[in-house]
XYZ file of C-alpha atoms in Angstrom:
106
model
C 49.780 133.022 -47.324
C 51.614 129.645 -47.665
C 50.093 126.562 -47.763
C 50.298 124.211 -44.818
C 52.785 120.908 -46.144
C 50.693 117.694 -46.367
C 51.997 114.359 -45.292
C 52.657 112.346 -48.549
C 50.105 109.118 -47.248
C 46.775 111.037 -46.399
C 45.055 114.120 -45.117
C 45.452 115.356 -41.657
C 42.769 113.356 -39.790
C 42.188 110.698 -42.311
C 45.103 108.005 -42.007
C 46.507 106.559 -45.251
C 43.393 108.353 -47.395
C 45.800 109.161 -49.957
C 47.603 106.052 -50.947
C 50.936 105.675 -53.561
C 49.434 103.996 -55.865
C 50.868 102.841 -59.924
C 49.413 105.127 -62.352
C 48.759 102.481 -64.827
C 46.505 100.514 -62.315
C 44.063 102.303 -61.860
C 41.883 101.063 -58.620
C 38.007 101.958 -58.561
C 38.386 103.208 -54.438
C 36.212 106.019 -53.607
C 37.012 107.941 -50.754
C 33.979 110.323 -49.353
C 35.916 114.417 -48.032
C 33.777 117.637 -47.651
C 33.838 120.559 -49.401
C 36.161 122.262 -46.602
C 38.642 119.023 -46.947
C 38.845 119.888 -50.342
C 39.670 123.103 -50.701
C 42.033 122.966 -47.738
C 43.920 120.234 -49.090
C 43.369 120.169 -53.065
C 46.916 119.821 -54.158
C 47.146 116.559 -52.262
C 43.761 115.367 -53.373
C 44.339 116.206 -56.973
C 47.723 113.807 -56.276
C 45.653 111.024 -55.118
C 43.239 111.383 -57.720
C 46.481 110.946 -60.590
C 47.589 107.987 -58.935
C 43.901 106.495 -59.243
C 41.817 107.322 -56.140
C 38.293 108.674 -56.354
C 36.865 111.504 -54.043
C 33.134 112.009 -53.569
C 32.726 115.584 -52.452
C 30.021 116.310 -49.827
C 28.468 119.486 -48.838
C 26.583 119.775 -45.510
C 26.060 116.085 -45.466
C 24.992 115.972 -49.111
C 27.110 114.400 -52.333
C 27.498 116.726 -54.718
C 30.726 116.043 -56.959
C 32.595 113.406 -57.963
C 36.351 113.781 -58.443
C 37.710 110.871 -60.307
C 40.747 109.960 -63.021
C 40.198 110.719 -66.806
C 40.365 107.602 -68.537
C 43.794 107.250 -70.600
C 43.948 105.700 -74.379
C 47.099 104.337 -75.170
C 49.024 105.944 -78.021
C 48.934 103.680 -80.944
C 52.248 103.557 -82.897
C 51.668 103.494 -87.082
C 51.946 99.718 -87.338
C 49.645 99.070 -84.739
C 46.866 101.531 -86.761
C 47.400 99.910 -89.963
C 46.829 96.743 -88.489
C 44.007 97.407 -86.978
C 42.960 99.387 -90.430
C 43.543 95.774 -92.271
C 40.920 94.503 -89.800
C 38.248 96.642 -90.820
C 35.337 94.986 -92.895
C 35.745 95.241 -96.303
C 33.153 97.821 -97.930
C 31.504 97.198 -101.252
C 30.840 101.053 -102.467
C 28.603 100.470 -105.112
C 26.615 98.458 -102.898
C 26.707 101.342 -100.666
C 26.067 103.885 -103.307
C 22.717 101.768 -104.610
C 21.058 100.935 -100.902
C 21.852 104.824 -100.026
C 19.858 105.810 -103.678
C 17.336 103.238 -102.587
C 16.777 104.883 -99.299
C 17.005 108.564 -100.350
C 15.366 108.453 -103.467
C 12.310 106.395 -102.546
C-alpha cells in the first residue's frame, strides 16, 4: 500500500505546521498532534523534527510524549582540542596523592 504524498509545508488539516527551517538554528516551537496523525504522517513529522520542530503527542486528549531534535555537538579539530587542553587547570599530582592517602587511609 502506498503512503499518501504530504505537502512540503504541513500535515493535512494543519496549515504550515511543518515549517522549513535552517537545521543550524533550532527553533523551540511545540506543535501538538495526535497519535493517529503521527502514525499517518510519520515521515513528514520526522522531517520537521530534523529541521528543529518539536511535537507533543497526545492519546485520547492526554499528553503522552514529546518528540524533539537531539542536541548536536560540534566536532572539534585537533587544534581546538589542544587549545582546550591547554586551558585546563594544572594538577599537582603529588598533592593529589597526599590528599587521596589522607582521605582513604584515615
